[in-house]
Amino acid sequence: MNKINYQIRLDKILKELEKTREVPRLLLHSCCAPCSSYVLEYLSRYFQITVFYYDPNIAPEEEYRQRLEEQRRLIREMPFEHPVTFQEGKYEPERFYEAVRGLEDLPEGRERCHVCYRLRLNEAAAVAKEGAYDYFTTTLSISPLKDAQKLGEIGEQAGQEWGVAYLPSDFKKRGGYSRSVELSAQYHLYRQDHCGCIFSRRG
């Protein structure tokens, strides 16, 4: 199957927005402040963004809270061209464990991770629909360890199911990941060494 270049798809949308000067509303699912840093810098020129922090996979709860507070702090301290607001989803780790039951022993990057993507993107799509957002997307594709093709596929499916447009993205492209590392250093962000779930701690 041919890979889809999600960055080119995003380029087309952004060029159209530049022509029309519209500023749509975007619900941006975020996994953590470091991953969101570049994405916010990049997309806040084109969108009014609400950062949606929904990560029931993160454990223990202390880790979840630390990442949550860093996300809030980044939004407070970082300058944006258009407004950026914040919304916390429910912390419901039991929902994550139920979703990945039977997949616990799979290596990172396989079906367990895809189920986790689906869980978070479906929740983001539902919130975007309820809030009448123009688009939703996720910061997850900025990680070199995340499958942008699978994220795009799941995001588009969720968008179709909920009736809200998924903003195509592969944020690691064009130096996005490197820029996120620079911004993390600039804002002294806590950078975790694993995805967040107890299984990712195993390597």
PDB file of C-alpha atoms in Angstrom:
ATOM      1  CA  MET A   1       0.000   0.000   0.000  1.00  0.00           C
ATOM      2  CA  ASN A   2       1.336   3.430  -0.938  1.00  0.00           C
ATOM      3  CA  LYS A   3       2.101   5.750   1.937  1.00  0.00           C
ATOM      4  CA  ILE A   4       0.132   8.969   2.192  1.00  0.00           C
ATOM      5  CA  ASN A   5       2.109  12.189   2.598  1.00  0.00           C
ATOM      6  CA  TYR A   6       0.039  13.874   5.294  1.00  0.00           C
ATOM      7  CA  GLN A   7       2.310  16.917   5.344  1.00  0.00           C
ATOM      8  CA  ILE A   8       1.415  17.695   1.720  1.00  0.00           C
ATOM      9  CA  ARG A   9      -2.274  17.345   2.563  1.00  0.00           C
ATOM     10  CA  LEU A  10      -1.825  19.740   5.464  1.00  0.00           C
ATOM     11  CA  ASP A  11       0.079  22.194   3.252  1.00  0.00           C
ATOM     12  CA  LYS A  12      -2.895  22.416   0.901  1.00  0.00           C
ATOM     13  CA  ILE A  13      -5.298  23.183   3.732  1.00  0.00           C
ATOM     14  CA  LEU A  14      -3.028  25.840   5.214  1.00  0.00           C
ATOM     15  CA  LYS A  15      -2.494  27.522   1.831  1.00  0.00           C
ATOM     16  CA  GLU A  16      -6.252  27.743   1.384  1.00  0.00           C
ATOM     17  CA  LEU A  17      -6.630  29.288   4.842  1.00  0.00           C
ATOM     18  CA  GLU A  18      -3.997  31.882   3.963  1.00  0.00           C
ATOM     19  CA  LYS A  19      -6.021  32.820   0.884  1.00  0.00           C
ATOM     20  CA  THR A  20      -9.347  33.090   2.688  1.00  0.00           C
ATOM     21  CA  ARG A  21      -7.877  34.500   5.927  1.00  0.00           C
ATOM     22  CA  GLU A  22     -10.273  32.309   7.860  1.00  0.00           C
ATOM     23  CA  VAL A  23      -9.200  31.211  11.339  1.00  0.00           C
ATOM     24  CA  PRO A  24     -10.953  27.899  12.034  1.00  0.00           C
ATOM     25  CA  ARG A  25     -11.261  26.297  15.458  1.00  0.00           C
ATOM     26  CA  LEU A  26      -9.022  23.287  16.044  1.00  0.00           C
ATOM     27  CA  LEU A  27      -9.200  20.762  18.864  1.00  0.00           C
ATOM     28  CA  LEU A  28      -5.633  19.517  19.305  1.00  0.00           C
ATOM     29  CA  HIS A  29      -5.240  16.295  21.246  1.00  0.00           C
ATOM     30  CA  SER A  30      -1.935  16.468  23.111  1.00  0.00           C
ATOM     31  CA  CYS A  31       0.073  13.729  24.784  1.00  0.00           C
ATOM     32  CA  CYS A  32       2.505  16.090  26.540  1.00  0.00           C
ATOM     33  CA  ALA A  33       3.933  19.598  26.505  1.00  0.00           C
ATOM     34  CA  PRO A  34       7.155  18.772  24.614  1.00  0.00           C
ATOM     35  CA  CYS A  35       5.282  17.165  21.718  1.00  0.00           C
ATOM     36  CA  SER A  36       2.760  19.993  21.610  1.00  0.00           C
ATOM     37  CA  SER A  37       5.358  22.782  21.607  1.00  0.00           C
ATOM     38  CA  TYR A  38       6.249  22.761  17.918  1.00  0.00           C
ATOM     39  CA  VAL A  39       2.702  21.922  16.873  1.00  0.00           C
ATOM     40  CA  LEU A  40       1.355  24.938  18.741  1.00  0.00           C
ATOM     41  CA  GLU A  41       4.052  27.213  17.344  1.00  0.00           C
ATOM     42  CA  TYR A  42       3.264  25.960  13.840  1.00  0.00           C
ATOM     43  CA  LEU A  43      -0.538  25.802  13.851  1.00  0.00           C
ATOM     44  CA  SER A  44      -1.446  28.780  16.047  1.00  0.00           C
ATOM     45  CA  ARG A  45      -0.731  30.983  13.018  1.00  0.00           C
ATOM     46  CA  TYR A  46      -3.710  29.420  11.269  1.00  0.00           C
ATOM     47  CA  PHE A  47      -6.143  28.240  13.952  1.00  0.00           C
ATOM     48  CA  GLN A  48      -7.789  29.102  17.228  1.00  0.00           C
ATOM     49  CA  ILE A  49      -6.622  26.074  19.192  1.00  0.00           C
ATOM     50  CA  THR A  50      -7.953  24.243  22.207  1.00  0.00           C
ATOM     51  CA  VAL A  51      -5.428  21.784  23.574  1.00  0.00           C
ATOM     52  CA  PHE A  52      -7.296  18.656  24.654  1.00  0.00           C
ATOM     53  CA  TYR A  53      -5.327  16.620  27.158  1.00  0.00           C
ATOM     54  CA  TYR A  54      -6.819  13.126  27.146  1.00  0.00           C
ATOM     55  CA  ASP A  55      -4.309  10.427  28.075  1.00  0.00           C
ATOM     56  CA  PRO A  56      -5.779   7.596  30.158  1.00  0.00           C
ATOM     57  CA  ASN A  57      -2.793   5.442  29.170  1.00  0.00           C
ATOM     58  CA  ILE A  58      -0.349   7.395  31.333  1.00  0.00           C
ATOM     59  CA  ALA A  59       0.656   5.769  34.607  1.00  0.00           C
ATOM     60  CA  PRO A  60       1.083   6.236  37.460  1.00  0.00           C
ATOM     61  CA  GLU A  61      -1.247   9.124  38.213  1.00  0.00           C
ATOM     62  CA  GLU A  62       1.678  11.230  39.493  1.00  0.00           C
ATOM     63  CA  GLU A  63       3.232  11.022  36.029  1.00  0.00           C
ATOM     64  CA  TYR A  64      -0.090  11.988  34.464  1.00  0.00           C
ATOM     65  CA  ARG A  65      -0.378  15.026  36.754  1.00  0.00           C
ATOM     66  CA  GLN A  66       3.185  16.154  36.098  1.00  0.00           C
ATOM     67  CA  ARG A  67       2.653  16.080  32.329  1.00  0.00           C
ATOM     68  CA  LEU A  68      -0.709  17.806  32.728  1.00  0.00           C
ATOM     69  CA  GLU A  69       0.801  20.707  34.680  1.00  0.00           C
ATOM     70  CA  GLU A  70       3.653  21.089  32.184  1.00  0.00           C
ATOM     71  CA  GLN A  71       1.088  21.326  29.391  1.00  0.00           C
ATOM     72  CA  ARG A  72      -0.781  24.068  31.219  1.00  0.00           C
ATOM     73  CA  ARG A  73       2.440  25.929  31.967  1.00  0.00           C
ATOM     74  CA  LEU A  74       3.565  25.861  28.350  1.00  0.00           C
ATOM     75  CA  ILE A  75       0.282  27.351  27.196  1.00  0.00           C
ATOM     76  CA  ARG A  76       0.608  30.122  29.789  1.00  0.00           C
ATOM     77  CA  GLU A  77       4.189  30.985  28.855  1.00  0.00           C
ATOM     78  CA  MET A  78       4.325  30.516  25.091  1.00  0.00           C
ATOM     79  CA  PRO A  79       3.291  33.381  22.759  1.00  0.00           C
ATOM     80  CA  PHE A  80       0.680  32.622  20.096  1.00  0.00           C
ATOM     81  CA  GLU A  81      -0.709  34.531  17.141  1.00  0.00           C
ATOM     82  CA  HIS A  82      -4.249  33.306  17.814  1.00  0.00           C
ATOM     83  CA  PRO A  83      -5.763  32.264  21.156  1.00  0.00           C
ATOM     84  CA  VAL A  84      -4.854  28.899  22.647  1.00  0.00           C
ATOM     85  CA  THR A  85      -7.022  27.471  25.414  1.00  0.00           C
ATOM     86  CA  PHE A  86      -6.920  24.246  27.391  1.00  0.00           C
ATOM     87  CA  GLN A  87      -9.350  21.440  28.160  1.00  0.00           C
ATOM     88  CA  GLU A  88      -8.582  18.428  30.314  1.00  0.00           C
ATOM     89  CA  GLY A  89     -10.298  15.162  29.504  1.00  0.00           C
ATOM     90  CA  LYS A  90     -11.167  12.562  32.104  1.00  0.00           C
ATOM     91  CA  TYR A  91      -8.375  10.522  33.592  1.00  0.00           C
ATOM     92  CA  GLU A  92      -9.788   7.019  33.253  1.00  0.00           C
ATOM     93  CA  PRO A  93      -6.945   4.464  33.169  1.00  0.00           C
ATOM     94  CA  GLU A  94      -9.407   1.611  33.591  1.00  0.00           C
ATOM     95  CA  ARG A  95     -10.762   2.428  30.131  1.00  0.00           C
ATOM     96  CA  PHE A  96      -7.274   2.090  28.661  1.00  0.00           C
ATOM     97  CA  TYR A  97      -6.570  -1.232  30.399  1.00  0.00           C
ATOM     98  CA  GLU A  98      -9.888  -2.630  29.226  1.00  0.00           C
ATOM     99  CA  ALA A  99      -9.191  -1.518  25.645  1.00  0.00           C
ATOM    100  CA  VAL A 100      -5.773  -3.211  25.502  1.00  0.00           C
ATOM    101  CA  ARG A 101      -6.733  -6.370  27.391  1.00  0.00           C
ATOM    102  CA  GLY A 102      -4.997  -9.335  25.787  1.00  0.00           C
ATOM    103  CA  LEU A 103      -2.398  -7.134  24.059  1.00  0.00           C
ATOM    104  CA  GLU A 104      -0.211  -6.416  27.059  1.00  0.00           C
ATOM    105  CA  ASP A 105       2.740  -8.509  25.900  1.00  0.00           C
ATOM    106  CA  LEU A 106       3.029  -7.078  22.404  1.00  0.00           C
ATOM    107  CA  PRO A 107       6.113  -4.942  21.649  1.00  0.00           C
ATOM    108  CA  GLU A 108       5.855  -1.176  21.328  1.00  0.00           C
ATOM    109  CA  GLY A 109       4.438   0.130  18.070  1.00  0.00           C
ATOM    110  CA  ARG A 110       2.123  -2.822  17.421  1.00  0.00           C
ATOM    111  CA  GLU A 111      -1.621  -3.350  17.843  1.00  0.00           C
ATOM    112  CA  ARG A 112      -1.723  -2.287  21.501  1.00  0.00           C
ATOM    113  CA  CYS A 113      -0.452   1.156  20.500  1.00  0.00           C
ATOM    114  CA  HIS A 114      -2.947   1.330  17.644  1.00  0.00           C
ATOM    115  CA  VAL A 115      -5.783   0.594  20.061  1.00  0.00           C
ATOM    116  CA  CYS A 116      -4.476   3.389  22.288  1.00  0.00           C
ATOM    117  CA  TYR A 117      -4.387   5.795  19.320  1.00  0.00           C
ATOM    118  CA  ARG A 118      -7.982   4.855  18.507  1.00  0.00           C
ATOM    119  CA  LEU A 119      -9.147   5.355  22.082  1.00  0.00           C
ATOM    120  CA  ARG A 120      -7.709   8.862  22.323  1.00  0.00           C
ATOM    121  CA  LEU A 121      -8.604   9.998  18.806  1.00  0.00           C
ATOM    122  CA  ASN A 122     -12.185   8.810  19.121  1.00  0.00           C
ATOM    123  CA  GLU A 123     -12.537  10.756  22.345  1.00  0.00           C
ATOM    124  CA  ALA A 124     -11.019  13.821  20.674  1.00  0.00           C
ATOM    125  CA  ALA A 125     -13.416  13.482  17.738  1.00  0.00           C
ATOM    126  CA  ALA A 126     -16.391  13.214  20.090  1.00  0.00           C
ATOM    127  CA  VAL A 127     -15.315  16.342  21.998  1.00  0.00           C
ATOM    128  CA  ALA A 128     -14.668  18.192  18.735  1.00  0.00           C
ATOM    129  CA  LYS A 129     -18.133  17.286  17.489  1.00  0.00           C
ATOM    130  CA  GLU A 130     -19.779  18.353  20.732  1.00  0.00           C
ATOM    131  CA  GLY A 131     -17.872  21.646  20.710  1.00  0.00           C
ATOM    132  CA  ALA A 132     -18.600  22.354  17.029  1.00  0.00           C
ATOM    133  CA  TYR A 133     -14.917  22.553  16.121  1.00  0.00           C
ATOM    134  CA  ASP A 134     -13.920  22.820  12.482  1.00  0.00           C
ATOM    135  CA  TYR A 135     -11.079  20.303  12.824  1.00  0.00           C
ATOM    136  CA  PHE A 136      -9.396  17.976  15.274  1.00  0.00           C
ATOM    137  CA  THR A 137      -5.965  16.354  15.212  1.00  0.00           C
ATOM    138  CA  THR A 138      -3.240  15.027  17.525  1.00  0.00           C
ATOM    139  CA  THR A 139       0.343  15.853  18.414  1.00  0.00           C
ATOM    140  CA  LEU A 140       1.262  12.147  18.407  1.00  0.00           C
ATOM    141  CA  SER A 141       2.668  12.134  14.869  1.00  0.00           C
ATOM    142  CA  ILE A 142       5.584  14.353  15.928  1.00  0.00           C
ATOM    143  CA  SER A 143       7.283  11.406  17.598  1.00  0.00           C
ATOM    144  CA  PRO A 144       9.709   9.398  15.444  1.00  0.00           C
ATOM    145  CA  LEU A 145       8.391   6.345  17.316  1.00  0.00           C
ATOM    146  CA  LYS A 146       4.754   6.867  16.303  1.00  0.00           C
ATOM    147  CA  ASP A 147       3.268   5.554  13.057  1.00  0.00           C
ATOM    148  CA  ALA A 148       1.941   8.611  11.204  1.00  0.00           C
ATOM    149  CA  GLN A 149       0.245   6.421   8.591  1.00  0.00           C
ATOM    150  CA  LYS A 150      -1.732   4.522  11.218  1.00  0.00           C
ATOM    151  CA  LEU A 151      -2.539   7.733  13.089  1.00  0.00           C
ATOM    152  CA  GLY A 152      -3.843   9.301   9.879  1.00  0.00           C
ATOM    153  CA  GLU A 153      -5.953   6.260   9.095  1.00  0.00           C
ATOM    154  CA  ILE A 154      -7.452   6.131  12.596  1.00  0.00           C
ATOM    155  CA  GLY A 155      -7.958   9.896  12.736  1.00  0.00           C
ATOM    156  CA  GLU A 156      -9.821   9.946   9.431  1.00  0.00           C
ATOM    157  CA  GLN A 157     -12.006   7.018  10.527  1.00  0.00           C
ATOM    158  CA  ALA A 158     -12.844   8.786  13.781  1.00  0.00           C
ATOM    159  CA  GLY A 159     -13.640  11.970  11.897  1.00  0.00           C
ATOM    160  CA  GLN A 160     -16.021  10.133   9.583  1.00  0.00           C
ATOM    161  CA  GLU A 161     -17.732   8.400  12.495  1.00  0.00           C
ATOM    162  CA  TRP A 162     -18.266  11.627  14.426  1.00  0.00           C
ATOM    163  CA  GLY A 163     -18.810  13.983  11.510  1.00  0.00           C
ATOM    164  CA  VAL A 164     -15.893  16.321  12.126  1.00  0.00           C
ATOM    165  CA  ALA A 165     -12.868  16.927   9.883  1.00  0.00           C
ATOM    166  CA  TYR A 166      -9.554  15.357  10.859  1.00  0.00           C
ATOM    167  CA  LEU A 167      -6.633  17.679  10.130  1.00  0.00           C
ATOM    168  CA  PRO A 168      -4.018  15.525   8.347  1.00  0.00           C
ATOM    169  CA  SER A 169      -0.570  15.740   9.846  1.00  0.00           C
ATOM    170  CA  ASP A 170       2.875  14.259  10.176  1.00  0.00           C
ATOM    171  CA  PHE A 171       4.436  16.814  12.473  1.00  0.00           C
ATOM    172  CA  LYS A 172       7.859  15.176  12.558  1.00  0.00           C
ATOM    173  CA  LYS A 173       8.347  16.329   8.954  1.00  0.00           C
ATOM    174  CA  ARG A 174      10.460  19.391   8.137  1.00  0.00           C
ATOM    175  CA  GLY A 175      12.372  19.337  11.376  1.00  0.00           C
ATOM    176  CA  GLY A 176       9.285  19.331  13.587  1.00  0.00           C
ATOM    177  CA  TYR A 177      10.689  16.885  16.099  1.00  0.00           C
ATOM    178  CA  SER A 178      14.023  18.734  16.306  1.00  0.00           C
ATOM    179  CA  ARG A 179      12.189  22.007  16.849  1.00  0.00           C
ATOM    180  CA  SER A 180      10.159  20.442  19.653  1.00  0.00           C
ATOM    181  CA  VAL A 181      13.427  19.476  21.367  1.00  0.00           C
ATOM    182  CA  GLU A 182      14.667  23.075  21.034  1.00  0.00           C
ATOM    183  CA  LEU A 183      11.433  24.489  22.441  1.00  0.00           C
ATOM    184  CA  SER A 184      11.472  21.991  25.288  1.00  0.00           C
ATOM    185  CA  ALA A 185      14.915  23.261  26.268  1.00  0.00           C
ATOM    186  CA  GLN A 186      13.846  26.890  25.877  1.00  0.00           C
ATOM    187  CA  TYR A 187      10.855  26.440  28.198  1.00  0.00           C
ATOM    188  CA  HIS A 188      12.611  23.944  30.484  1.00  0.00           C
ATOM    189  CA  LEU A 189       9.931  21.340  29.908  1.00  0.00           C
ATOM    190  CA  TYR A 190       9.871  17.994  31.618  1.00  0.00           C
ATOM    191  CA  ARG A 191      10.707  15.405  28.936  1.00  0.00           C
ATOM    192  CA  GLN A 192       9.735  11.859  29.785  1.00  0.00           C
ATOM    193  CA  ASP A 193      11.768   8.888  28.564  1.00  0.00           C
ATOM    194  CA  HIS A 194       8.816   6.668  27.647  1.00  0.00           C
ATOM    195  CA  CYS A 195       5.402   6.974  26.012  1.00  0.00           C
ATOM    196  CA  GLY A 196       3.490   6.926  29.252  1.00  0.00           C
ATOM    197  CA  CYS A 197       1.832   3.545  29.776  1.00  0.00           C
ATOM    198  CA  ILE A 198       3.266   0.886  32.053  1.00  0.00           C
ATOM    199  CA  PHE A 199       4.026  -1.305  29.037  1.00  0.00           C
ATOM    200  CA  SER A 200       6.192   1.349  27.375  1.00  0.00           C
ATOM    201  CA  ARG A 201       8.402   1.420  30.483  1.00  0.00           C
ATOM    202  CA  ARG A 202       9.506  -2.115  29.599  1.00  0.00           C
ATOM    203  CA  GLY A 203      10.963  -0.929  26.290  1.00  0.00           C
TER     204      GLY A 203
END
